[in-house]
Amino acid sequence: MIPKSLFDFLRELTDNNNRDWFNANKDHYKAEVVAPISAFIERMAPRVHAISEHIVVDPRPNGGSMFRIYRDTRFSKDKTPYKTHVGCQFRHAAGKDAHAPGFYVHFEPGKCFFGGGVWQPPSEPLRAIRQRIVDKPGEWRDAVAGIDVRGNQLKRGPKGFDPEHELIEDLKRKSFFAMHEGTETLARSKKLEDEVEAQFRRAAPLMRFIADSIGVAF
């Protein structure tokens, strides 16, 4: 369960997305956002580790599973300094950044979503995933059975792969993840952790396929 005060803070931040306001309200940010998200991460730790012992679940406010609130504005026309959502990634122990395979949870005013997979992996692991789809098509179909795999796609088939392959739409993907979209009401309910765990379990076969593709344990 995520408290209403977290969403209230994010709504205020949306209306006051500047450094002066944030610095004046930094203690509120720590109390209303950082503390409940750290507690949520702690509650999820045994649930995630029951799915895979190779996934890191770290409740530390800095350097842990929670993403920083600060936006990277270097290459963006939007120069507002702060994110108006909260995200946390439980990534594979072999990964070093957001492009590693892992589970993800996202909260923002009005909605939440959560699931697992890999987002825009570098070229080498991306090619390895595509190659395993070609080599193990039955295993791939089993891994994604009953889930909605998403991810932005190339307009054409990737270089080195048959453009007429029966799984070409999957081979075009640059990301592979399965997410469940929920509401703020769900996020603020006692059902949240159960729903997140259930979606993580649904995404686990996809995660295992990705891990096998890049040669790490799951």
Short mmCIF file of C-alpha atoms in Angstrom, two decimals:
data_model
loop_
_atom_site.label_atom_id
_atom_site.label_comp_id
_atom_site.label_asym_id
_atom_site.label_seq_id
_atom_site.Cartn_x
_atom_site.Cartn_y
_atom_site.Cartn_z
CA MET A 1 0.00 0.00 0.00
CA ILE A 2 1.29 3.43 -1.02
CA PRO A 3 -0.08 6.36 1.04
CA LYS A 4 -2.23 9.07 -0.52
CA SER A 5 0.32 11.65 0.65
CA LEU A 6 2.86 10.37 -1.90
CA PHE A 7 0.50 11.13 -4.79
CA ASP A 8 -0.44 14.46 -3.22
CA PHE A 9 3.24 15.42 -3.11
CA LEU A 10 3.72 14.44 -6.77
CA ARG A 11 0.70 16.55 -7.76
CA GLU A 12 2.17 19.53 -5.95
CA LEU A 13 5.52 18.90 -7.59
CA THR A 14 3.85 18.85 -11.00
CA ASP A 15 2.52 22.34 -10.31
CA ASN A 16 5.80 23.58 -8.80
CA ASN A 17 8.53 21.84 -10.75
CA ASN A 18 11.41 24.13 -9.83
CA ARG A 19 14.42 23.95 -7.54
CA ASP A 20 13.30 26.63 -5.09
CA TRP A 21 10.04 24.84 -4.33
CA PHE A 22 11.66 21.42 -4.15
CA ASN A 23 14.45 22.57 -1.85
CA ALA A 24 11.89 24.22 0.44
CA ASN A 25 9.93 20.93 0.52
CA LYS A 26 12.79 18.46 0.59
CA ASP A 27 11.89 17.17 4.06
CA HIS A 28 8.35 16.52 2.82
CA TYR A 29 9.80 14.64 -0.17
CA LYS A 30 11.82 12.43 2.15
CA ALA A 31 8.85 11.78 4.43
CA GLU A 32 6.10 11.42 1.84
CA VAL A 33 7.97 9.76 -1.03
CA VAL A 34 11.32 8.27 -0.05
CA ALA A 35 10.18 6.68 3.23
CA PRO A 36 7.08 4.88 1.88
CA ILE A 37 8.86 3.70 -1.27
CA SER A 38 11.75 2.33 0.80
CA ALA A 39 9.19 0.53 2.98
CA PHE A 40 7.46 -0.83 -0.14
CA ILE A 41 10.78 -2.13 -1.47
CA GLU A 42 11.47 -3.86 1.85
CA ARG A 43 8.06 -5.55 1.72
CA MET A 44 8.69 -6.73 -1.84
CA ALA A 45 12.13 -8.20 -1.11
CA PRO A 46 11.03 -11.68 0.10
CA ARG A 47 8.40 -11.87 -2.66
CA VAL A 48 10.94 -11.08 -5.39
CA HIS A 49 13.57 -13.41 -3.97
CA ALA A 50 11.02 -16.22 -3.96
CA ILE A 51 10.86 -15.75 -7.75
CA SER A 52 14.60 -15.34 -8.30
CA GLU A 53 17.49 -15.08 -5.87
CA HIS A 54 19.49 -13.28 -8.56
CA ILE A 55 17.39 -10.11 -8.49
CA VAL A 56 18.63 -7.27 -6.28
CA VAL A 57 16.03 -5.59 -4.06
CA ASP A 58 17.68 -2.70 -2.21
CA PRO A 59 15.64 -0.26 -0.07
CA ARG A 60 18.43 2.30 0.33
CA PRO A 61 17.27 5.80 -0.72
CA ASN A 62 20.56 6.42 -2.53
CA GLY A 63 22.14 3.74 -4.68
CA GLY A 64 19.29 1.29 -4.13
CA SER A 65 16.33 0.14 -6.17
CA MET A 66 14.55 3.50 -6.17
CA PHE A 67 15.32 5.79 -9.11
CA ARG A 68 16.49 9.32 -8.42
CA ILE A 69 13.91 12.11 -8.61
CA TYR A 70 16.23 14.29 -10.70
CA ARG A 71 15.67 14.38 -14.46
CA ASP A 72 18.48 14.22 -17.00
CA THR A 73 17.71 17.33 -19.04
CA ARG A 74 20.87 17.42 -21.15
CA PHE A 75 19.21 16.21 -24.36
CA SER A 76 15.62 17.20 -23.63
CA LYS A 77 13.62 20.26 -24.60
CA ASP A 78 11.79 19.88 -21.29
CA LYS A 79 14.11 21.46 -18.73
CA THR A 80 11.96 20.86 -15.65
CA PRO A 81 14.41 19.45 -13.10
CA TYR A 82 12.30 16.76 -11.36
CA LYS A 83 10.40 13.66 -12.33
CA THR A 84 6.72 13.75 -11.41
CA HIS A 85 6.56 10.00 -10.92
CA VAL A 86 8.40 7.48 -8.76
CA GLY A 87 9.99 4.35 -10.15
CA CYS A 88 11.97 1.48 -8.73
CA GLN A 89 13.77 -1.30 -10.54
CA PHE A 90 14.72 -4.64 -9.09
CA ARG A 91 17.45 -5.49 -11.53
CA HIS A 92 19.49 -8.60 -12.12
CA ALA A 93 22.65 -8.79 -10.02
CA ALA A 94 24.72 -8.95 -13.23
CA GLY A 95 23.28 -5.65 -14.48
CA LYS A 96 24.64 -2.18 -13.78
CA ASP A 97 21.94 0.20 -14.98
CA ALA A 98 18.34 0.60 -16.13
CA HIS A 99 19.09 -1.37 -19.30
CA ALA A 100 19.63 -4.58 -17.31
CA PRO A 101 16.88 -7.21 -17.15
CA GLY A 102 14.70 -6.73 -14.10
CA PHE A 103 11.32 -5.98 -12.57
CA TYR A 104 9.95 -2.45 -12.52
CA VAL A 105 7.27 -0.59 -10.53
CA HIS A 106 6.01 2.90 -11.39
CA PHE A 107 3.74 5.27 -9.46
CA GLU A 108 2.34 8.60 -10.60
CA PRO A 109 -0.83 10.57 -9.90
CA GLY A 110 -3.79 8.64 -11.27
CA LYS A 111 -2.01 5.44 -12.20
CA CYS A 112 0.64 2.81 -11.60
CA PHE A 113 2.17 0.02 -13.66
CA PHE A 114 4.54 -2.84 -12.99
CA GLY A 115 6.10 -5.87 -14.64
CA GLY A 116 9.37 -7.27 -15.91
CA GLY A 117 11.70 -7.61 -18.86
CA VAL A 118 14.49 -5.57 -20.36
CA TRP A 119 14.39 -1.99 -21.67
CA GLN A 120 16.59 -1.02 -24.63
CA PRO A 121 19.52 -3.36 -23.92
CA PRO A 122 22.86 -2.62 -25.60
CA SER A 123 23.49 -4.10 -29.05
CA GLU A 124 25.28 -7.27 -27.95
CA PRO A 125 22.67 -8.59 -25.49
CA LEU A 126 19.89 -7.40 -27.81
CA ARG A 127 21.33 -9.48 -30.63
CA ALA A 128 21.69 -12.45 -28.25
CA ILE A 129 17.99 -12.24 -27.34
CA ARG A 130 16.99 -12.06 -30.99
CA GLN A 131 19.25 -14.99 -31.86
CA ARG A 132 17.73 -17.14 -29.12
CA ILE A 133 14.24 -16.33 -30.43
CA VAL A 134 15.39 -17.70 -33.80
CA ASP A 135 17.15 -20.71 -32.27
CA LYS A 136 14.46 -21.54 -29.71
CA PRO A 137 11.11 -20.42 -31.17
CA GLY A 138 9.11 -22.92 -29.11
CA GLU A 139 10.82 -21.79 -25.93
CA TRP A 140 10.09 -18.17 -26.83
CA ARG A 141 6.40 -18.89 -27.41
CA ASP A 142 6.21 -20.67 -24.07
CA ALA A 143 7.94 -17.75 -22.35
CA VAL A 144 5.44 -15.19 -23.65
CA ALA A 145 2.30 -17.30 -23.54
CA GLY A 146 -0.49 -15.43 -21.81
CA ILE A 147 1.35 -12.11 -21.49
CA ASP A 148 1.39 -8.97 -23.60
CA VAL A 149 5.00 -8.39 -24.62
CA ARG A 150 5.71 -4.75 -25.41
CA GLY A 151 8.66 -2.75 -26.64
CA ASN A 152 9.39 -0.18 -29.33
CA GLN A 153 10.21 -1.72 -32.69
CA LEU A 154 12.35 -1.20 -35.75
CA LYS A 155 10.48 -0.35 -38.95
CA ARG A 156 12.29 -3.19 -40.72
CA GLY A 157 13.75 -6.47 -39.60
CA PRO A 158 17.16 -6.23 -37.89
CA LYS A 159 20.28 -6.72 -39.96
CA GLY A 160 21.39 -10.33 -40.15
CA PHE A 161 17.95 -11.83 -39.56
CA ASP A 162 15.50 -13.23 -42.08
CA PRO A 163 12.93 -10.48 -42.83
CA GLU A 164 10.38 -13.23 -43.56
CA HIS A 165 10.91 -15.05 -40.27
CA GLU A 166 7.65 -16.13 -38.64
CA LEU A 167 8.60 -14.21 -35.47
CA ILE A 168 9.84 -11.10 -37.29
CA GLU A 169 7.58 -8.77 -35.26
CA ASP A 170 9.31 -9.96 -32.07
CA LEU A 171 12.74 -9.76 -33.72
CA LYS A 172 12.06 -6.10 -34.55
CA ARG A 173 11.72 -5.23 -30.87
CA LYS A 174 14.35 -3.08 -29.20
CA SER A 175 12.86 -3.78 -25.74
CA PHE A 176 11.06 -6.77 -24.31
CA PHE A 177 8.81 -6.31 -21.30
CA ALA A 178 5.42 -7.32 -19.92
CA MET A 179 3.60 -4.70 -17.86
CA HIS A 180 0.30 -4.51 -16.01
CA GLU A 181 -1.37 -1.11 -15.87
CA GLY A 182 -3.23 -0.21 -12.68
CA THR A 183 -4.83 2.77 -11.00
CA GLU A 184 -3.87 5.03 -8.13
CA THR A 185 -6.67 3.32 -6.21
CA LEU A 186 -4.88 -0.01 -6.60
CA ALA A 187 -1.57 1.53 -5.55
CA ARG A 188 -3.19 2.85 -2.37
CA SER A 189 -4.88 -0.46 -1.54
CA LYS A 190 -3.83 -3.48 0.50
CA LYS A 191 -3.92 -5.53 -2.71
CA LEU A 192 -0.89 -3.76 -4.20
CA GLU A 193 1.91 -6.12 -3.14
CA ASP A 194 -0.11 -9.20 -4.14
CA GLU A 195 -0.88 -7.71 -7.56
CA VAL A 196 2.74 -6.70 -8.14
CA GLU A 197 4.00 -10.15 -7.16
CA ALA A 198 1.44 -11.82 -9.43
CA GLN A 199 2.56 -9.75 -12.43
CA PHE A 200 6.22 -10.42 -11.63
CA ARG A 201 5.44 -14.14 -11.66
CA ARG A 202 3.65 -13.80 -15.01
CA ALA A 203 6.71 -12.01 -16.40
CA ALA A 204 9.20 -14.49 -14.90
CA PRO A 205 9.31 -16.86 -17.93
CA LEU A 206 10.16 -13.88 -20.14
CA MET A 207 12.82 -12.83 -17.66
CA ARG A 208 14.25 -16.36 -17.65
CA PHE A 209 14.38 -16.39 -21.46
CA ILE A 210 16.24 -13.06 -21.45
CA ALA A 211 18.66 -14.29 -18.78
CA ASP A 212 19.35 -17.49 -20.70
CA SER A 213 19.92 -15.43 -23.86
CA ILE A 214 22.63 -13.32 -22.28
CA GLY A 215 24.19 -16.14 -20.25
CA VAL A 216 23.24 -15.26 -16.68
CA ALA A 217 21.38 -17.32 -14.09
CA PHE A 218 17.76 -16.70 -13.23
#
